[in-house]
Short mmCIF file of C-alpha atoms and ligand atoms in Angstrom, two decimals:
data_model
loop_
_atom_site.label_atom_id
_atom_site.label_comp_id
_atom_site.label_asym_id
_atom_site.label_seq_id
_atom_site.Cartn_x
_atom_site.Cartn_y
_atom_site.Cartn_z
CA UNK A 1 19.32 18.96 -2.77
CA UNK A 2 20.42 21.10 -5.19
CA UNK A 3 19.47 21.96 -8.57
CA UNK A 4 22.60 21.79 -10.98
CA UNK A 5 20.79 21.88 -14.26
CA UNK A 6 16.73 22.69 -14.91
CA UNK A 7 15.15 20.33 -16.63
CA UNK A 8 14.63 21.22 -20.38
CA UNK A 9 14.76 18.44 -22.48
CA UNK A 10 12.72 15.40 -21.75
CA UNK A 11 15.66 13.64 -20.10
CA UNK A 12 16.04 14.03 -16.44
CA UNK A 13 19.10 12.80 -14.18
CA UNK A 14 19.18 12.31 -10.75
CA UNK A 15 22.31 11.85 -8.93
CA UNK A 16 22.70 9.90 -4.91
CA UNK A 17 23.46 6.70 -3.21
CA UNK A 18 20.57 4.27 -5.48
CA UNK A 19 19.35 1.15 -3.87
CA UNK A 20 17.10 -1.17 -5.40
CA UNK A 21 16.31 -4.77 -4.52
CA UNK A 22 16.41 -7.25 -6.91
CA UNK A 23 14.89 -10.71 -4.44
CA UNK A 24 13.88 -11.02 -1.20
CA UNK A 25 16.61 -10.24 1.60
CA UNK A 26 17.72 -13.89 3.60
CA UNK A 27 19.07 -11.96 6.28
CA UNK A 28 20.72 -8.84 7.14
CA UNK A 29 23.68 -9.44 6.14
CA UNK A 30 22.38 -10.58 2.22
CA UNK A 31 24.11 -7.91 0.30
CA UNK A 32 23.45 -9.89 -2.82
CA UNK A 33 19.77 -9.30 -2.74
CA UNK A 34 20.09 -5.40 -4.15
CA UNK A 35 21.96 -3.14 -6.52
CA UNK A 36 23.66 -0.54 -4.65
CA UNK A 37 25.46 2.87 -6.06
CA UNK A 38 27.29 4.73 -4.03
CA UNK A 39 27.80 7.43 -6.03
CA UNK A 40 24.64 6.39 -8.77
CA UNK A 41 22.56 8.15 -10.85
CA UNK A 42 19.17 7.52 -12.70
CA UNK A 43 18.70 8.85 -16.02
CA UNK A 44 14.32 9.43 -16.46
CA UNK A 45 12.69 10.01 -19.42
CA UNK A 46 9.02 10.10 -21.00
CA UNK A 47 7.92 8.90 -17.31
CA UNK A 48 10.32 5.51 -17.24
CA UNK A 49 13.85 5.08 -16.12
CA UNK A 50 15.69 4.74 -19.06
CA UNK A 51 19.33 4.34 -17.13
CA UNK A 52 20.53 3.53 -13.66
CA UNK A 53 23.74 2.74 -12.48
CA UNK A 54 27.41 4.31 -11.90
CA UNK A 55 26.87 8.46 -12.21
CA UNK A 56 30.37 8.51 -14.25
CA UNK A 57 28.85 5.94 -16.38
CA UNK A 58 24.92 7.01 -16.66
CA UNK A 59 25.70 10.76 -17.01
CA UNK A 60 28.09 9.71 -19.94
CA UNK A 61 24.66 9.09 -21.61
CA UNK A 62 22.95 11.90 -21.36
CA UNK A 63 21.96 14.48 -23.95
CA UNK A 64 23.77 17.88 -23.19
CA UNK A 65 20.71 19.77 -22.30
CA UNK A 66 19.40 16.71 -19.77
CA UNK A 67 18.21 18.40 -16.65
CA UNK A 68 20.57 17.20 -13.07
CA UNK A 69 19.49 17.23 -9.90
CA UNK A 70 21.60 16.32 -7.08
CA UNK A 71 20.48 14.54 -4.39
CA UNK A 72 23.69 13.67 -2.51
CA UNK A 73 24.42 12.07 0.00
CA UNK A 74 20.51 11.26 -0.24
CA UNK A 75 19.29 7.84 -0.94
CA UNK A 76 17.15 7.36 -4.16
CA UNK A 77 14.87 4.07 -3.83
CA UNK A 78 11.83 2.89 -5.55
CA UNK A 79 8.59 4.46 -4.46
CA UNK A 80 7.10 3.23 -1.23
CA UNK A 81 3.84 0.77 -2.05
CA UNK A 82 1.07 0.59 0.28
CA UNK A 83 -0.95 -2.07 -0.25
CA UNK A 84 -4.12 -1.22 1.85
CA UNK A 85 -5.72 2.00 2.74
CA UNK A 86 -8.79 3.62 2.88
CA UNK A 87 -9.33 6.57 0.79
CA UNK A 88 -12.54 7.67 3.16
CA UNK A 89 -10.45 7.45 6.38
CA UNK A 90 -7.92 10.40 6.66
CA UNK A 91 -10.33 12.10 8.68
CA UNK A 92 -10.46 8.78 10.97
CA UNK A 93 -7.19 8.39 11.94
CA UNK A 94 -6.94 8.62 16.04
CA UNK A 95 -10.44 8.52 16.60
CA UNK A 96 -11.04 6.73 20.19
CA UNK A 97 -12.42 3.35 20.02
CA UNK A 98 -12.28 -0.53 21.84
CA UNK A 99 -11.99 -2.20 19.05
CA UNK A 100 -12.52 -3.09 15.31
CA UNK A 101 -16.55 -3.32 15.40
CA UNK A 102 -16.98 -0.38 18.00
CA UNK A 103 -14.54 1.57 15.73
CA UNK A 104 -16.49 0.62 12.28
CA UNK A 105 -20.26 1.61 13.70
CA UNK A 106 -18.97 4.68 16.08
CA UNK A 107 -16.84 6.68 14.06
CA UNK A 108 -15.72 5.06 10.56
CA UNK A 109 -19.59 4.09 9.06
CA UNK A 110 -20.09 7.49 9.85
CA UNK A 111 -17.44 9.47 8.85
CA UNK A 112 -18.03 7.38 5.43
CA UNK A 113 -21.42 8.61 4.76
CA UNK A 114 -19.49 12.34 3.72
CA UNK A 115 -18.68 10.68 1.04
CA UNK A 116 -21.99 10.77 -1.03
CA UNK A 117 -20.94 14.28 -1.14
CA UNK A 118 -18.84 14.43 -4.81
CA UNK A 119 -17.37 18.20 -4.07
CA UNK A 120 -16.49 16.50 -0.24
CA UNK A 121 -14.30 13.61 -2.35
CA UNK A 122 -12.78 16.11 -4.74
CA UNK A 123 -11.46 18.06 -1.85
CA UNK A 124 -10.27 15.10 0.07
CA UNK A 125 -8.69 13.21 -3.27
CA UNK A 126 -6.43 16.43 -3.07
CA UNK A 127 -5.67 16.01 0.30
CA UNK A 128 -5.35 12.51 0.39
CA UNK A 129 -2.91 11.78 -2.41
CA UNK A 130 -0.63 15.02 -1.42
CA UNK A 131 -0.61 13.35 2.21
CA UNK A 132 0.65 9.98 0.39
CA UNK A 133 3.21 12.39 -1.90
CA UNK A 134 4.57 13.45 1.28
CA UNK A 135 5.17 10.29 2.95
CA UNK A 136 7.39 8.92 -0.09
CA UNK A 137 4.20 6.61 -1.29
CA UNK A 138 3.43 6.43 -4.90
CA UNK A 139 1.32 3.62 -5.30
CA UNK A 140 -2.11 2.28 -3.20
CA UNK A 141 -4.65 0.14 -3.23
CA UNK A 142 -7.17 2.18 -1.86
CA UNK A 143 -10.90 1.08 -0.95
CA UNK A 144 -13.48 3.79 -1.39
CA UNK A 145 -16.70 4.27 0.51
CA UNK A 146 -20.10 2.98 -1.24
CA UNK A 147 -20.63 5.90 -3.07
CA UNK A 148 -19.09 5.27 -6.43
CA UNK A 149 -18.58 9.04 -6.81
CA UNK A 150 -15.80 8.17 -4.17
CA UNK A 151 -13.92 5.90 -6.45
CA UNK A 152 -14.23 8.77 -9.17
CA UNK A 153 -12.95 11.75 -7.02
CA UNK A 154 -10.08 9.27 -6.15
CA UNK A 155 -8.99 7.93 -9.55
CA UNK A 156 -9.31 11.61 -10.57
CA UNK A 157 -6.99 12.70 -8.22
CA UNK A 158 -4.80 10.07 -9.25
CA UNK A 159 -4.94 10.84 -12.95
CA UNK A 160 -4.10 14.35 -12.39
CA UNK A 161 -0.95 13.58 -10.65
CA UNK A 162 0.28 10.39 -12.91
CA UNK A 163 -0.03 8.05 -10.31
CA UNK A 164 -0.14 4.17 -10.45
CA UNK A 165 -2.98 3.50 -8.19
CA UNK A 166 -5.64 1.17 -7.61
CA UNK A 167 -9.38 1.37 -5.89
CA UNK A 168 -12.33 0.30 -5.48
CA UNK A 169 -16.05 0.89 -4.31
CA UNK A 170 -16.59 -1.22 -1.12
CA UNK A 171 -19.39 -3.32 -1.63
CA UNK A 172 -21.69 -3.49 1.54
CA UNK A 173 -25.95 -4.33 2.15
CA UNK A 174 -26.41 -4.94 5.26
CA UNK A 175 -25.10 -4.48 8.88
CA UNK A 176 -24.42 -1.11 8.47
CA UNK A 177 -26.48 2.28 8.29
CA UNK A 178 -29.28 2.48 5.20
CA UNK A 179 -27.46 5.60 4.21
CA UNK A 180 -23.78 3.08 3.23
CA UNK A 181 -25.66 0.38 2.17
CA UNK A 182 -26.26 -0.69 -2.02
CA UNK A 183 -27.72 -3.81 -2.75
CA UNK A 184 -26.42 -6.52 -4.77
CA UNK A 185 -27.28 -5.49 -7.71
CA UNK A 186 -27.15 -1.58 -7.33
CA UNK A 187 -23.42 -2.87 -6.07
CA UNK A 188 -22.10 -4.94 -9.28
CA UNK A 189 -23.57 -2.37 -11.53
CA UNK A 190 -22.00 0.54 -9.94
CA UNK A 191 -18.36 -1.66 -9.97
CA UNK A 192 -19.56 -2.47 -13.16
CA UNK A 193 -19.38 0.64 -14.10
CA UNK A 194 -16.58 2.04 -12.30
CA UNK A 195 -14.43 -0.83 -13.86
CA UNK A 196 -15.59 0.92 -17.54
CA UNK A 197 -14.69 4.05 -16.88
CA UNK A 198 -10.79 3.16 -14.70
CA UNK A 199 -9.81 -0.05 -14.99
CA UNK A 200 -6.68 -0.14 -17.12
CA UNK A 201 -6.91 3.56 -17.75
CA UNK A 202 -3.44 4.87 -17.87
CA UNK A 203 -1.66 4.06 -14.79
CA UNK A 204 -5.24 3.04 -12.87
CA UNK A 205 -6.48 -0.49 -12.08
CA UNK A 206 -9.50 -1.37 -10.30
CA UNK A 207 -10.46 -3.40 -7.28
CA UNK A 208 -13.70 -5.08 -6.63
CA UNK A 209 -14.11 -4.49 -3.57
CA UNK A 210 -16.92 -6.30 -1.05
CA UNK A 211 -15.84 -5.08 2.36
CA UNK A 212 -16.07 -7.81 4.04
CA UNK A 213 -18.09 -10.86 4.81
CA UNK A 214 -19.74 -9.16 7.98
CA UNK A 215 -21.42 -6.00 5.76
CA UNK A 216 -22.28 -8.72 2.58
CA UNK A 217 -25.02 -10.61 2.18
CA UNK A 218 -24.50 -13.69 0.23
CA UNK A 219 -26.27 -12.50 -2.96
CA UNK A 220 -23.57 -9.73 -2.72
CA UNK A 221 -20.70 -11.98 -2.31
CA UNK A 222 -22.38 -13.94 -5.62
CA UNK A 223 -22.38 -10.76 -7.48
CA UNK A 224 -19.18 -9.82 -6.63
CA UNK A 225 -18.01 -13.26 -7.83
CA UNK A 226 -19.75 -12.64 -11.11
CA UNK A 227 -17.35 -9.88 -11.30
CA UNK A 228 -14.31 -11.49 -10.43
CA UNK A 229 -15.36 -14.00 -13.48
CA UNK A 230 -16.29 -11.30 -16.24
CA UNK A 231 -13.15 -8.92 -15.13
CA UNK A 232 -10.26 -11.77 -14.07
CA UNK A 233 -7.66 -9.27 -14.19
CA UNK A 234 -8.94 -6.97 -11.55
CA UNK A 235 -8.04 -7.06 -8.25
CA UNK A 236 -10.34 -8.28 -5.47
CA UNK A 237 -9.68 -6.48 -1.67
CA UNK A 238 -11.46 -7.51 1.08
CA UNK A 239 -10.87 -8.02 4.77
CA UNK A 240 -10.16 -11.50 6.69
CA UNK A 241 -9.99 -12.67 10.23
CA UNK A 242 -8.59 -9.23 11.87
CA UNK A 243 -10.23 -9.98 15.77
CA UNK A 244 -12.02 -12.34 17.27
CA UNK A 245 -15.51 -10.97 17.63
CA UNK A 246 -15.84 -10.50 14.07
CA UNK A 247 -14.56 -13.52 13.22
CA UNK A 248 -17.41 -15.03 15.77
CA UNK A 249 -19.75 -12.94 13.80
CA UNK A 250 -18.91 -13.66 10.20
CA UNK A 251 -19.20 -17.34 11.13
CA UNK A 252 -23.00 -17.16 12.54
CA UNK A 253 -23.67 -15.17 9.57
CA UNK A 254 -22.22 -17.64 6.85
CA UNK A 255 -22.86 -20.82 9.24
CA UNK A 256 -22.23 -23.00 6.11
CA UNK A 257 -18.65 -22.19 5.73
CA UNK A 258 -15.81 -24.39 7.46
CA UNK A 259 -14.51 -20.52 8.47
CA UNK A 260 -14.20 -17.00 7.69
CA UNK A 261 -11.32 -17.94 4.44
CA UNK A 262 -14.11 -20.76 3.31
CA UNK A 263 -16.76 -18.09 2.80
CA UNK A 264 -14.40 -15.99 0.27
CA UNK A 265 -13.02 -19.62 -0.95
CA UNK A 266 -16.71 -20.74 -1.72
CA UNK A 267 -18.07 -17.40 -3.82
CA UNK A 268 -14.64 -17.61 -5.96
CA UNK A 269 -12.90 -14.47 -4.73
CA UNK A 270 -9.44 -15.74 -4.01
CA UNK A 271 -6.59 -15.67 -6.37
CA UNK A 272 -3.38 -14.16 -6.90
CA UNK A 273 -5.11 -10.84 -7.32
CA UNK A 274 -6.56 -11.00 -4.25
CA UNK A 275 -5.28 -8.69 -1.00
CA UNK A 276 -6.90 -9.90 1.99
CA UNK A 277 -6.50 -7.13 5.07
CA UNK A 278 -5.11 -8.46 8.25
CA UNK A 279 -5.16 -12.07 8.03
CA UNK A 280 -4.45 -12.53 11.50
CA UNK A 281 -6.07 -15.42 13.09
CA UNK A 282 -6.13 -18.25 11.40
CA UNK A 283 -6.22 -22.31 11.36
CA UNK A 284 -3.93 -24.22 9.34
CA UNK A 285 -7.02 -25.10 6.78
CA UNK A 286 -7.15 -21.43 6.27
CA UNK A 287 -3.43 -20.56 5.65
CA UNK A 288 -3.31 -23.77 3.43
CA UNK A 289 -6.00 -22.19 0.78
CA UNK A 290 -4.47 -19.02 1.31
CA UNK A 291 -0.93 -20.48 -0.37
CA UNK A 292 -2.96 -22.63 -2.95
CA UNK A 293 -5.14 -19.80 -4.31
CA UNK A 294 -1.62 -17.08 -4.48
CA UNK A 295 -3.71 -14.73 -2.60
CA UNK A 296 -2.25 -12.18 -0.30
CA UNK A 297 -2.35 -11.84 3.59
CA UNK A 298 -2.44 -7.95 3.88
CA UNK A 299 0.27 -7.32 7.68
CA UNK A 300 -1.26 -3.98 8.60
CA UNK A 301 0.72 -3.72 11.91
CA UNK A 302 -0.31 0.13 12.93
CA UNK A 303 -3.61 -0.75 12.61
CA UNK A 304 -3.79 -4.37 14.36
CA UNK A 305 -1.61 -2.73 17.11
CA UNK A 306 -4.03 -0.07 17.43
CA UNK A 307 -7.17 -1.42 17.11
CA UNK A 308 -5.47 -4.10 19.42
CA UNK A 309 -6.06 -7.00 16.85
CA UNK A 310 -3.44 -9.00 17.33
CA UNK A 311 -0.07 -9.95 15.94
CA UNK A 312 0.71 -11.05 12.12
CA UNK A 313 2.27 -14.53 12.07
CA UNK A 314 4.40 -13.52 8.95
CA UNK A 315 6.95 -16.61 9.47
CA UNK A 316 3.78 -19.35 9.72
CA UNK A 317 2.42 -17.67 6.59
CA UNK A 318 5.51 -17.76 4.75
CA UNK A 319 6.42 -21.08 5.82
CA UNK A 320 3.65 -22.04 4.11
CA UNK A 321 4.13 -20.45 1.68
CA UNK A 322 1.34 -17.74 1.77
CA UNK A 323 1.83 -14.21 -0.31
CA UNK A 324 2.53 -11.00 2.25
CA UNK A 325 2.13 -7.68 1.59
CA UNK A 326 2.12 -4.79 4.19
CA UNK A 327 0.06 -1.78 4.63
CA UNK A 328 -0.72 1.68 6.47
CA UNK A 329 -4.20 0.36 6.79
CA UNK A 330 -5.32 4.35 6.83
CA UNK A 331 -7.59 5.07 9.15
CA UNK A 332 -7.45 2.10 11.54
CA UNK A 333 -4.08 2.68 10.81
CA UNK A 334 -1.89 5.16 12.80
CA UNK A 335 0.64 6.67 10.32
CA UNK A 336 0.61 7.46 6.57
CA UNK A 337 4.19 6.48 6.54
CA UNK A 338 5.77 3.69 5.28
CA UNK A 339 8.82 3.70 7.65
CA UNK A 340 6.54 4.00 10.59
CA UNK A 341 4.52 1.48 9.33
CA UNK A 342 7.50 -0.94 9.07
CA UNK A 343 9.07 0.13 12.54
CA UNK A 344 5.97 -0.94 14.30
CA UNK A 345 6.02 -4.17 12.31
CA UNK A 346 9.41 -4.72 13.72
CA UNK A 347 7.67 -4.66 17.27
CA UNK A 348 4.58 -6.75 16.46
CA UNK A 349 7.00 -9.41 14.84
CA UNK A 350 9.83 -9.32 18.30
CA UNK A 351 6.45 -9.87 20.37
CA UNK A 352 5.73 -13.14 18.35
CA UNK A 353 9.61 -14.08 18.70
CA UNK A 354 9.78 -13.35 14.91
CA UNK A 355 12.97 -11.10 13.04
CA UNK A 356 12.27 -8.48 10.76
CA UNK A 357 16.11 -7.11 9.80
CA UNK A 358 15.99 -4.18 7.92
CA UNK A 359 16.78 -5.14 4.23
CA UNK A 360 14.11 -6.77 4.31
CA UNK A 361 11.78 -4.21 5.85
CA UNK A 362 12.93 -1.94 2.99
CA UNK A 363 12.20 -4.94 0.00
CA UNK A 364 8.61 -5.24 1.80
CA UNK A 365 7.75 -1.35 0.94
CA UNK A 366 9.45 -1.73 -2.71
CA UNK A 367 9.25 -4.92 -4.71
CA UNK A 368 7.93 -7.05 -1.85
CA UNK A 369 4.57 -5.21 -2.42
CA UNK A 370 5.25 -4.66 -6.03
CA UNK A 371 5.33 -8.73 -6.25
CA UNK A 372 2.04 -8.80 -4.17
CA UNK A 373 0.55 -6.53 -6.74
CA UNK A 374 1.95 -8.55 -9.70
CA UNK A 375 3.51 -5.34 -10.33
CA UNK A 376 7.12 -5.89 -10.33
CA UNK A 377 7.57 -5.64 -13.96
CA UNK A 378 6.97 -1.80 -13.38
CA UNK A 379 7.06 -0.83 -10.14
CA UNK A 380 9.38 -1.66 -7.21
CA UNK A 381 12.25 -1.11 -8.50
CA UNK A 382 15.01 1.57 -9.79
CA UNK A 383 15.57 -0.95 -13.39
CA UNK A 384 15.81 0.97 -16.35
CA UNK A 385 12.53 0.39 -18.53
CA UNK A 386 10.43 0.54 -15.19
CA UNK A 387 8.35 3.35 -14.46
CA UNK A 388 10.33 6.28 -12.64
CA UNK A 389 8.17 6.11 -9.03
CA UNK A 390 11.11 7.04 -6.87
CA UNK A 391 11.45 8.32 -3.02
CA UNK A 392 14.88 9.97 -2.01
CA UNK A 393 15.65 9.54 1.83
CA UNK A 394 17.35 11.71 4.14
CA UNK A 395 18.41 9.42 7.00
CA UNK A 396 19.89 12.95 8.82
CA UNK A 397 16.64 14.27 8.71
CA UNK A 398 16.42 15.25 12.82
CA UNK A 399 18.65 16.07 15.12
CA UNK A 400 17.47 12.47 16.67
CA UNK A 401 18.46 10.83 13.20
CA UNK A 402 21.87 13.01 13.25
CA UNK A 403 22.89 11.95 16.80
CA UNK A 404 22.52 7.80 15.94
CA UNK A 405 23.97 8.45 12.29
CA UNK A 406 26.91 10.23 13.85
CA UNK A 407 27.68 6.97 15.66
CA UNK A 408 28.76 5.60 12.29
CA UNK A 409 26.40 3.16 10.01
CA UNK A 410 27.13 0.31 7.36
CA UNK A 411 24.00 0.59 5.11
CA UNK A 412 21.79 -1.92 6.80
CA UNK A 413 22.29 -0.15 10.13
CA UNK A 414 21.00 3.37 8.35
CA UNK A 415 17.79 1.39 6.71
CA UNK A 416 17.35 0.28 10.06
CA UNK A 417 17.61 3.65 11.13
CA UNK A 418 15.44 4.73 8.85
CA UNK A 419 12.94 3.07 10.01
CA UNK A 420 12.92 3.40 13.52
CA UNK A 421 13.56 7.10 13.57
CA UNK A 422 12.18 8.61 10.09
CA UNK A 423 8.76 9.64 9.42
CA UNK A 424 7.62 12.55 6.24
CA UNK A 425 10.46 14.38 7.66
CA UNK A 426 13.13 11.66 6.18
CA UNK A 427 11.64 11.92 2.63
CA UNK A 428 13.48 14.65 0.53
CA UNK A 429 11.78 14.53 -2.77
CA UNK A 430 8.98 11.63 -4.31
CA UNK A 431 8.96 11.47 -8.09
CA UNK A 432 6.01 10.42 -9.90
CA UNK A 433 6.92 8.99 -13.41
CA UNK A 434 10.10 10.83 -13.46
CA UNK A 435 8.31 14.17 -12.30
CA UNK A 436 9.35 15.81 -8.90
CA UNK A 437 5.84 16.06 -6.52
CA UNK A 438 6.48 16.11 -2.98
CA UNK A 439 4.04 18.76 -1.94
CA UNK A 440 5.59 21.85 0.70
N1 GUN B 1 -13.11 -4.42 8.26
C1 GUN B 1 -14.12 -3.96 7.48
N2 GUN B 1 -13.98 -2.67 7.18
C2 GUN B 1 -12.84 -2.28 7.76
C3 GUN B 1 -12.13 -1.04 7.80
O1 GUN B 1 -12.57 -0.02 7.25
N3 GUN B 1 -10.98 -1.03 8.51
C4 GUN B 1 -10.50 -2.13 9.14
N4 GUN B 1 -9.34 -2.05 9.81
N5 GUN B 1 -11.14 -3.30 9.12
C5 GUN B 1 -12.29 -3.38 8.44
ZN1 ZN B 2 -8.98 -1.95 5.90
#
């Protein structure tokens, strides 16, 4: 990169190769599904995009004291989305468990009990969001611990740096140690609350958040359906059907329910601004309300690889017309990144006999999970009037990434490339509403 001209004014230009998609990819050879500049430039100002396109023709717009930057031969895309992390988990990543309940009770319920500690949050916020900054992601939908000072120190964070985020307290009262548990009504008046203070503050939205059916009684799941009806347009995150033993459980817990999807079907809590994690095994009954409601199945493939889940069945979902998003799933999840994340969901897809080429890979992180947010109309994409969240990508990043790129590459092959190869190391420079924020 290099600087050509500070930034002074309030304009700011930034010059590469620009790729934005504007539907979802057919195949890999769909070139008609993007906008691509080979030489392009996007013009940011007040925090939006306010031109993209040709550099002759943007830069012919700009004010003579606009600020340039020149990322060529970088790639400039939207900001990477991630659609479902924990906030409480950085610390959890590659910690040694079986499975998904061994993993919750031995390490993550209590690692997650730091978090009554406000300074501890603060501290980790920091962390947590430059970590995210570094791997090219500028939007999450992050689930807090219990402690509502989690959600705080988090949106705080957020705030500070301008970012679009979204989180929410997990709502949990039984099943798990006294010191994470609220009750039902300490629960919705603590989201209650929380919802005040951040939802639809700035760029912040909230999520209420029961953490799933396993660690909710059923007066919590009511009261958390009392919020979804007083506060319609927040989000609702939960998890759903990630391995069989807690499936097994849920269902002797809620015996009632036809399965696990009929217990969050019953207290009201799906909806097209609902992101369900993992969403891995289920019957055609379930998949069926999943499409009806609009909610979203959450593909988490680091995580359900290494928690040894099981495999996403994106194509049965989709034929069925079911919502996807995808996700790091930090800390059950492996990697922070994006392009790792989609790499190993290449894999997990090839085991079920299922293609993921790479155009689409890339719309998945951008406006794929943009749409899955109902977010498109600001996020996602490089559209002048959008909100300037933008990643630049060095696909030469390694000597690896220089050896295969030396072999020559039509773009599809270097997203692909991308992806299999690039990690934190590929991303060059992440702009938060047109400001420059990768940390060192
Ligand atoms: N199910 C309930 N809580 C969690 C969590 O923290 N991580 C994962 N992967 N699954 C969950
Ligand atoms: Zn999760």
């Amino acid at each position: 990169m290099s600087l050509t001209k500070p930034v002074q004014s309030g304009q700011h230009l930034i010059r590469g190769r620009v790729l934005s998609f504007t539907r979802e990819p057919q195949d890999i050879s769909d070139t008609t599904s993007y906008q691509y500049y080979e030489d392009g430039a996007v013009l940011m100002e007040g925090g939006l995009i306010k031109a993209v396109g040709d550099y002759s023709v943007v830069a012919s717009e700009t004010s003579p004291d606009t600020g340039i930057t020149d990322h060529r031969p970088h790639l400039i895309l939207p900001g990477f989305i991630d659609t479902h992390i924990h906030f409480p988990q950085g610390q959890v990543v590659a910690s040694y468990a079986a499975e998904l309940l061994d993993w919750l009770n031995d390490y993550t319920f209590i690692e997650e009990q730091k978090y009554a500690d406000e300074q501890f949050g603060e501290h980790i916020a920091e962390r947590f969001i430059d970590e995210l900054l570094r791997h090219g992601t500028t939007t999450v939908a992050a689930y807090g611990s219990v402690h509502p000072q989690s959600v705080d120190a988090f949106f705080r964070a957020s705030e500070k740096r301008n970012m679009r985020n979204i989180a929410g307290k997990v709502m949990m009262d039984r099943n798990a140690p006294s010191a994470l548990c609220d009750t039902a009504q300490s629960g919705y008046d603590d989201t209650k609350a929380l919802i005040a203070r951040w939802h639809g503050k700035g760029r912040l939205d909230y999520a209420i958040s029961p953490r799933f059916a396993i660690t909710s009684t059923p007066a919590q799941l009511e009261a958390s359906q009392a919020l979804v009806r007083e506060y319609p347009d927040c989000y609702v995150q939960t998890h759903l059907s990630e391995n069989h033993a807690e499936i097994e459980f849920t269902c002797s817990l809620y015996p009632q329910a036809p399965d696990y999807t009929g217990i969050y079907e019953h207290y009201g809590l799906l909806g097209r601004k609902t992101l369900l994690g993992h969403a891995i095994h289920l019957s055609e009954r379930e998949v069926t309300v999943l499409a009806e409601t609009g909610s979203v199945a959450v593909f988490c493939p680091t995580s359900n690889l290494f928690l040894g889940s099981g495999l996403f069945d994106r194509d049965g979902l989709r034929a069925a017309g079911v919502r996807i998003g995808v996700a790091t799933d930090i800390g059950g999840g492996t990697s922070w990144s994006m392009l790792r994340t989609l790499d190993e969901g290449y894999k997990v897809l090839q085991l079920r006999g299922q293609r993921l080429n790479p155009l689409s890979s890339f719309y998945m992180m951008t406006l794929g999970n943009a749409r899955a947010l109902s977010m498109e109309d600001k996020i996602g994409t490089v559209e002048a009037g959008t909100e300037a969240d933008l990643v630049v990508l060095n696909s030469r990043a390694t000597a690896a990434m220089r050896l295969r790129m030396d072999a020559g590459s039509n773009l599809a092959q270097e997203l692909f490339l991308l992806q299999t190869l690039g990690d934190d190391r590929a991303i060059v420079e992440t702009y938060i509403a047109g400001k420059a924020c990768k940390p060192a």
